Amino acid sequence: MSTSAERIAATQSRVKDVLDRTFPDAIDFGDGSFTISHGSTSVIVVVRPYTEHDTMVEITAHVATGATLTPELTKWLLRKNVELHFGGFGLLFDDTIVFSYSLPGSTLDAAGLEAAITAVAVVADHYDDEIVAMAGGKRVIDLEG
């Protein structure tokens, strides 16, 4: 069973309301996805179907693009995942390093969403410099004009 369009739209509306109040510079792409700049990174917030009765709000920050993925770097990322209290590092299809965390839409509240977005942004903004120093590549801010 899939999540209903109504449930997805309701979660997207809650997310938009929170972002309008707490992150007024967020960009709304009009499809339930948003982006927020923070320091040297960018955070993407997307509402996704999850179960018949719930959605998932994915919060993902791009950390580094074009880094050399060595066994040492991947081991370091996995160890950081254990050290950090929430979320985790991962790789996109093009080997971009990201940091992400998800919240269930059914229990979503403004304080929890704001805290999660801020925490993901802070972690990515902190570790992007360290990862680029170790493995090369570019931070989000380095890719902008």
JSON list of C-alpha atoms in Angstrom, two decimals:
[
{"chain": "A", "resi": 1, "resn": "MET", "atom": "CA", "xyz": [0.00, 0.00, 0.00]},
{"chain": "A", "resi": 2, "resn": "SER", "atom": "CA", "xyz": [1.22, 3.50, -0.71]},
{"chain": "A", "resi": 3, "resn": "THR", "atom": "CA", "xyz": [0.80, 6.81, 1.07]},
{"chain": "A", "resi": 4, "resn": "SER", "atom": "CA", "xyz": [-2.21, 8.78, -0.07]},
{"chain": "A", "resi": 5, "resn": "ALA", "atom": "CA", "xyz": [-1.78, 12.01, -2.02]},
{"chain": "A", "resi": 6, "resn": "GLU", "atom": "CA", "xyz": [-3.79, 13.80, 0.67]},
{"chain": "A", "resi": 7, "resn": "ARG", "atom": "CA", "xyz": [-1.44, 12.64, 3.44]},
{"chain": "A", "resi": 8, "resn": "ILE", "atom": "CA", "xyz": [1.61, 13.71, 1.41]},
{"chain": "A", "resi": 9, "resn": "ALA", "atom": "CA", "xyz": [0.03, 17.12, 0.68]},
{"chain": "A", "resi": 10, "resn": "ALA", "atom": "CA", "xyz": [-0.82, 17.62, 4.36]},
{"chain": "A", "resi": 11, "resn": "THR", "atom": "CA", "xyz": [2.76, 16.91, 5.42]},
{"chain": "A", "resi": 12, "resn": "GLN", "atom": "CA", "xyz": [4.11, 19.18, 2.68]},
{"chain": "A", "resi": 13, "resn": "SER", "atom": "CA", "xyz": [1.82, 21.95, 3.95]},
{"chain": "A", "resi": 14, "resn": "ARG", "atom": "CA", "xyz": [3.06, 21.51, 7.55]},
{"chain": "A", "resi": 15, "resn": "VAL", "atom": "CA", "xyz": [6.68, 21.60, 6.36]},
{"chain": "A", "resi": 16, "resn": "LYS", "atom": "CA", "xyz": [6.04, 24.72, 4.28]},
{"chain": "A", "resi": 17, "resn": "ASP", "atom": "CA", "xyz": [4.38, 26.48, 7.24]},
{"chain": "A", "resi": 18, "resn": "VAL", "atom": "CA", "xyz": [7.36, 25.75, 9.49]},
{"chain": "A", "resi": 19, "resn": "LEU", "atom": "CA", "xyz": [9.89, 26.82, 6.88]},
{"chain": "A", "resi": 20, "resn": "ASP", "atom": "CA", "xyz": [8.01, 30.04, 6.13]},
{"chain": "A", "resi": 21, "resn": "ARG", "atom": "CA", "xyz": [8.19, 30.96, 9.85]},
{"chain": "A", "resi": 22, "resn": "THR", "atom": "CA", "xyz": [11.65, 29.72, 10.81]},
{"chain": "A", "resi": 23, "resn": "PHE", "atom": "CA", "xyz": [13.66, 29.71, 7.57]},
{"chain": "A", "resi": 24, "resn": "PRO", "atom": "CA", "xyz": [12.20, 32.60, 5.52]},
{"chain": "A", "resi": 25, "resn": "ASP", "atom": "CA", "xyz": [15.02, 32.38, 2.94]},
{"chain": "A", "resi": 26, "resn": "ALA", "atom": "CA", "xyz": [14.17, 28.75, 2.12]},
{"chain": "A", "resi": 27, "resn": "ILE", "atom": "CA", "xyz": [13.49, 28.12, -1.54]},
{"chain": "A", "resi": 28, "resn": "ASP", "atom": "CA", "xyz": [10.21, 26.31, -2.24]},
{"chain": "A", "resi": 29, "resn": "PHE", "atom": "CA", "xyz": [10.37, 24.32, -5.47]},
{"chain": "A", "resi": 30, "resn": "GLY", "atom": "CA", "xyz": [6.59, 23.91, -5.46]},
{"chain": "A", "resi": 31, "resn": "ASP", "atom": "CA", "xyz": [6.71, 20.12, -5.50]},
{"chain": "A", "resi": 32, "resn": "GLY", "atom": "CA", "xyz": [7.09, 19.47, -1.78]},
{"chain": "A", "resi": 33, "resn": "SER", "atom": "CA", "xyz": [10.84, 20.00, -1.80]},
{"chain": "A", "resi": 34, "resn": "PHE", "atom": "CA", "xyz": [12.72, 22.92, -0.29]},
{"chain": "A", "resi": 35, "resn": "THR", "atom": "CA", "xyz": [16.32, 24.04, 0.07]},
{"chain": "A", "resi": 36, "resn": "ILE", "atom": "CA", "xyz": [17.96, 26.10, 2.79]},
{"chain": "A", "resi": 37, "resn": "SER", "atom": "CA", "xyz": [21.47, 27.56, 2.65]},
{"chain": "A", "resi": 38, "resn": "HIS", "atom": "CA", "xyz": [23.56, 27.36, 5.80]},
{"chain": "A", "resi": 39, "resn": "GLY", "atom": "CA", "xyz": [27.21, 28.31, 5.98]},
{"chain": "A", "resi": 40, "resn": "SER", "atom": "CA", "xyz": [29.07, 26.37, 3.30]},
{"chain": "A", "resi": 41, "resn": "THR", "atom": "CA", "xyz": [26.31, 23.81, 2.76]},
{"chain": "A", "resi": 42, "resn": "SER", "atom": "CA", "xyz": [22.78, 23.50, 1.49]},
{"chain": "A", "resi": 43, "resn": "VAL", "atom": "CA", "xyz": [20.00, 21.49, 3.12]},
{"chain": "A", "resi": 44, "resn": "ILE", "atom": "CA", "xyz": [17.26, 19.85, 1.08]},
{"chain": "A", "resi": 45, "resn": "VAL", "atom": "CA", "xyz": [13.93, 18.97, 2.74]},
{"chain": "A", "resi": 46, "resn": "VAL", "atom": "CA", "xyz": [11.67, 16.54, 0.88]},
{"chain": "A", "resi": 47, "resn": "VAL", "atom": "CA", "xyz": [8.42, 14.86, 1.89]},
{"chain": "A", "resi": 48, "resn": "ARG", "atom": "CA", "xyz": [8.29, 11.25, 0.69]},
{"chain": "A", "resi": 49, "resn": "PRO", "atom": "CA", "xyz": [5.70, 8.47, 0.84]},
{"chain": "A", "resi": 50, "resn": "TYR", "atom": "CA", "xyz": [6.49, 5.94, 3.54]},
{"chain": "A", "resi": 51, "resn": "THR", "atom": "CA", "xyz": [3.61, 3.68, 4.56]},
{"chain": "A", "resi": 52, "resn": "GLU", "atom": "CA", "xyz": [-0.10, 3.66, 3.95]},
{"chain": "A", "resi": 53, "resn": "HIS", "atom": "CA", "xyz": [-0.56, 5.80, 7.06]},
{"chain": "A", "resi": 54, "resn": "ASP", "atom": "CA", "xyz": [2.57, 7.93, 7.16]},
{"chain": "A", "resi": 55, "resn": "THR", "atom": "CA", "xyz": [5.06, 10.02, 5.26]},
{"chain": "A", "resi": 56, "resn": "MET", "atom": "CA", "xyz": [8.73, 10.63, 5.86]},
{"chain": "A", "resi": 57, "resn": "VAL", "atom": "CA", "xyz": [10.40, 14.05, 5.88]},
{"chain": "A", "resi": 58, "resn": "GLU", "atom": "CA", "xyz": [13.95, 13.63, 4.59]},
{"chain": "A", "resi": 59, "resn": "ILE", "atom": "CA", "xyz": [16.49, 16.28, 5.53]},
{"chain": "A", "resi": 60, "resn": "THR", "atom": "CA", "xyz": [19.69, 15.98, 3.51]},
{"chain": "A", "resi": 61, "resn": "ALA", "atom": "CA", "xyz": [22.74, 18.23, 3.34]},
{"chain": "A", "resi": 62, "resn": "HIS", "atom": "CA", "xyz": [25.32, 17.97, 0.62]},
{"chain": "A", "resi": 63, "resn": "VAL", "atom": "CA", "xyz": [28.74, 17.74, 2.24]},
{"chain": "A", "resi": 64, "resn": "ALA", "atom": "CA", "xyz": [31.29, 17.20, -0.56]},
{"chain": "A", "resi": 65, "resn": "THR", "atom": "CA", "xyz": [31.21, 16.52, -4.28]},
{"chain": "A", "resi": 66, "resn": "GLY", "atom": "CA", "xyz": [34.13, 14.99, -6.15]},
{"chain": "A", "resi": 67, "resn": "ALA", "atom": "CA", "xyz": [36.00, 13.70, -3.10]},
{"chain": "A", "resi": 68, "resn": "THR", "atom": "CA", "xyz": [38.27, 10.71, -3.63]},
{"chain": "A", "resi": 69, "resn": "LEU", "atom": "CA", "xyz": [36.52, 7.78, -1.99]},
{"chain": "A", "resi": 70, "resn": "THR", "atom": "CA", "xyz": [39.30, 5.81, -0.37]},
{"chain": "A", "resi": 71, "resn": "PRO", "atom": "CA", "xyz": [38.85, 2.94, 2.08]},
{"chain": "A", "resi": 72, "resn": "GLU", "atom": "CA", "xyz": [40.20, 5.29, 4.77]},
{"chain": "A", "resi": 73, "resn": "LEU", "atom": "CA", "xyz": [37.55, 7.92, 4.02]},
{"chain": "A", "resi": 74, "resn": "THR", "atom": "CA", "xyz": [34.68, 5.45, 3.94]},
{"chain": "A", "resi": 75, "resn": "LYS", "atom": "CA", "xyz": [35.87, 3.92, 7.22]},
{"chain": "A", "resi": 76, "resn": "TRP", "atom": "CA", "xyz": [36.10, 7.41, 8.73]},
{"chain": "A", "resi": 77, "resn": "LEU", "atom": "CA", "xyz": [32.54, 8.22, 7.58]},
{"chain": "A", "resi": 78, "resn": "LEU", "atom": "CA", "xyz": [31.19, 4.98, 9.04]},
{"chain": "A", "resi": 79, "resn": "ARG", "atom": "CA", "xyz": [32.91, 5.65, 12.36]},
{"chain": "A", "resi": 80, "resn": "LYS", "atom": "CA", "xyz": [31.49, 9.18, 12.43]},
{"chain": "A", "resi": 81, "resn": "ASN", "atom": "CA", "xyz": [28.02, 7.67, 11.92]},
{"chain": "A", "resi": 82, "resn": "VAL", "atom": "CA", "xyz": [28.47, 5.77, 15.18]},
{"chain": "A", "resi": 83, "resn": "GLU", "atom": "CA", "xyz": [29.80, 8.83, 17.06]},
{"chain": "A", "resi": 84, "resn": "LEU", "atom": "CA", "xyz": [27.04, 11.22, 16.00]},
{"chain": "A", "resi": 85, "resn": "HIS", "atom": "CA", "xyz": [23.79, 11.16, 17.97]},
{"chain": "A", "resi": 86, "resn": "PHE", "atom": "CA", "xyz": [21.48, 11.14, 14.96]},
{"chain": "A", "resi": 87, "resn": "GLY", "atom": "CA", "xyz": [21.59, 11.01, 11.17]},
{"chain": "A", "resi": 88, "resn": "GLY", "atom": "CA", "xyz": [24.34, 9.61, 9.09]},
{"chain": "A", "resi": 89, "resn": "PHE", "atom": "CA", "xyz": [26.72, 10.15, 6.23]},
{"chain": "A", "resi": 90, "resn": "GLY", "atom": "CA", "xyz": [25.95, 8.50, 2.92]},
{"chain": "A", "resi": 91, "resn": "LEU", "atom": "CA", "xyz": [26.69, 8.60, -0.79]},
{"chain": "A", "resi": 92, "resn": "LEU", "atom": "CA", "xyz": [24.44, 9.69, -3.62]},
{"chain": "A", "resi": 93, "resn": "PHE", "atom": "CA", "xyz": [24.44, 7.96, -7.02]},
{"chain": "A", "resi": 94, "resn": "ASP", "atom": "CA", "xyz": [27.28, 10.25, -8.19]},
{"chain": "A", "resi": 95, "resn": "ASP", "atom": "CA", "xyz": [29.35, 9.67, -5.01]},
{"chain": "A", "resi": 96, "resn": "THR", "atom": "CA", "xyz": [28.44, 13.04, -3.50]},
{"chain": "A", "resi": 97, "resn": "ILE", "atom": "CA", "xyz": [28.85, 12.74, 0.26]},
{"chain": "A", "resi": 98, "resn": "VAL", "atom": "CA", "xyz": [25.72, 13.75, 2.16]},
{"chain": "A", "resi": 99, "resn": "PHE", "atom": "CA", "xyz": [24.53, 13.86, 5.72]},
{"chain": "A", "resi": 100, "resn": "SER", "atom": "CA", "xyz": [20.87, 13.01, 6.25]},
{"chain": "A", "resi": 101, "resn": "TYR", "atom": "CA", "xyz": [18.19, 12.46, 8.84]},
{"chain": "A", "resi": 102, "resn": "SER", "atom": "CA", "xyz": [14.48, 11.62, 8.52]},
{"chain": "A", "resi": 103, "resn": "LEU", "atom": "CA", "xyz": [11.40, 12.39, 10.60]},
{"chain": "A", "resi": 104, "resn": "PRO", "atom": "CA", "xyz": [7.98, 10.70, 10.39]},
{"chain": "A", "resi": 105, "resn": "GLY", "atom": "CA", "xyz": [5.34, 13.06, 9.05]},
{"chain": "A", "resi": 106, "resn": "SER", "atom": "CA", "xyz": [2.62, 11.83, 11.41]},
{"chain": "A", "resi": 107, "resn": "THR", "atom": "CA", "xyz": [4.40, 13.18, 14.50]},
{"chain": "A", "resi": 108, "resn": "LEU", "atom": "CA", "xyz": [6.03, 16.18, 12.86]},
{"chain": "A", "resi": 109, "resn": "ASP", "atom": "CA", "xyz": [6.02, 19.35, 14.92]},
{"chain": "A", "resi": 110, "resn": "ALA", "atom": "CA", "xyz": [7.61, 22.74, 14.32]},
{"chain": "A", "resi": 111, "resn": "ALA", "atom": "CA", "xyz": [10.25, 22.48, 17.05]},
{"chain": "A", "resi": 112, "resn": "GLY", "atom": "CA", "xyz": [11.37, 19.01, 15.97]},
{"chain": "A", "resi": 113, "resn": "LEU", "atom": "CA", "xyz": [11.60, 19.96, 12.29]},
{"chain": "A", "resi": 114, "resn": "GLU", "atom": "CA", "xyz": [13.48, 23.18, 13.02]},
{"chain": "A", "resi": 115, "resn": "ALA", "atom": "CA", "xyz": [15.91, 21.36, 15.33]},
{"chain": "A", "resi": 116, "resn": "ALA", "atom": "CA", "xyz": [16.51, 18.57, 12.79]},
{"chain": "A", "resi": 117, "resn": "ILE", "atom": "CA", "xyz": [17.16, 20.98, 9.91]},
{"chain": "A", "resi": 118, "resn": "THR", "atom": "CA", "xyz": [19.52, 23.07, 12.03]},
{"chain": "A", "resi": 119, "resn": "ALA", "atom": "CA", "xyz": [21.39, 20.03, 13.32]},
{"chain": "A", "resi": 120, "resn": "VAL", "atom": "CA", "xyz": [21.83, 18.52, 9.83]},
{"chain": "A", "resi": 121, "resn": "ALA", "atom": "CA", "xyz": [23.07, 21.88, 8.54]},
{"chain": "A", "resi": 122, "resn": "VAL", "atom": "CA", "xyz": [25.52, 22.35, 11.41]},
{"chain": "A", "resi": 123, "resn": "VAL", "atom": "CA", "xyz": [26.96, 18.83, 11.08]},
{"chain": "A", "resi": 124, "resn": "ALA", "atom": "CA", "xyz": [27.41, 19.16, 7.30]},
{"chain": "A", "resi": 125, "resn": "ASP", "atom": "CA", "xyz": [28.86, 22.67, 7.59]},
{"chain": "A", "resi": 126, "resn": "HIS", "atom": "CA", "xyz": [31.33, 21.45, 10.20]},
{"chain": "A", "resi": 127, "resn": "TYR", "atom": "CA", "xyz": [32.49, 18.25, 8.50]},
{"chain": "A", "resi": 128, "resn": "ASP", "atom": "CA", "xyz": [32.61, 19.48, 4.89]},
{"chain": "A", "resi": 129, "resn": "ASP", "atom": "CA", "xyz": [35.91, 21.28, 5.53]},
{"chain": "A", "resi": 130, "resn": "GLU", "atom": "CA", "xyz": [37.42, 18.23, 7.21]},
{"chain": "A", "resi": 131, "resn": "ILE", "atom": "CA", "xyz": [36.31, 15.86, 4.43]},
{"chain": "A", "resi": 132, "resn": "VAL", "atom": "CA", "xyz": [37.57, 18.13, 1.64]},
{"chain": "A", "resi": 133, "resn": "ALA", "atom": "CA", "xyz": [40.92, 18.45, 3.47]},
{"chain": "A", "resi": 134, "resn": "MET", "atom": "CA", "xyz": [41.16, 14.64, 3.69]},
{"chain": "A", "resi": 135, "resn": "ALA", "atom": "CA", "xyz": [39.82, 13.63, 0.29]},
{"chain": "A", "resi": 136, "resn": "GLY", "atom": "CA", "xyz": [39.59, 16.66, -1.97]},
{"chain": "A", "resi": 137, "resn": "GLY", "atom": "CA", "xyz": [36.42, 17.65, -3.72]},
{"chain": "A", "resi": 138, "resn": "LYS", "atom": "CA", "xyz": [34.27, 20.71, -3.24]},
{"chain": "A", "resi": 139, "resn": "ARG", "atom": "CA", "xyz": [31.78, 21.98, -0.71]},
{"chain": "A", "resi": 140, "resn": "VAL", "atom": "CA", "xyz": [28.43, 23.37, -1.89]},
{"chain": "A", "resi": 141, "resn": "ILE", "atom": "CA", "xyz": [29.67, 26.93, -1.49]},
{"chain": "A", "resi": 142, "resn": "ASP", "atom": "CA", "xyz": [32.67, 26.12, -3.73]},
{"chain": "A", "resi": 143, "resn": "LEU", "atom": "CA", "xyz": [30.29, 25.10, -6.52]},
{"chain": "A", "resi": 144, "resn": "GLU", "atom": "CA", "xyz": [28.38, 28.37, -6.49]},
{"chain": "A", "resi": 145, "resn": "GLY", "atom": "CA", "xyz": [29.41, 31.13, -8.92]}
]
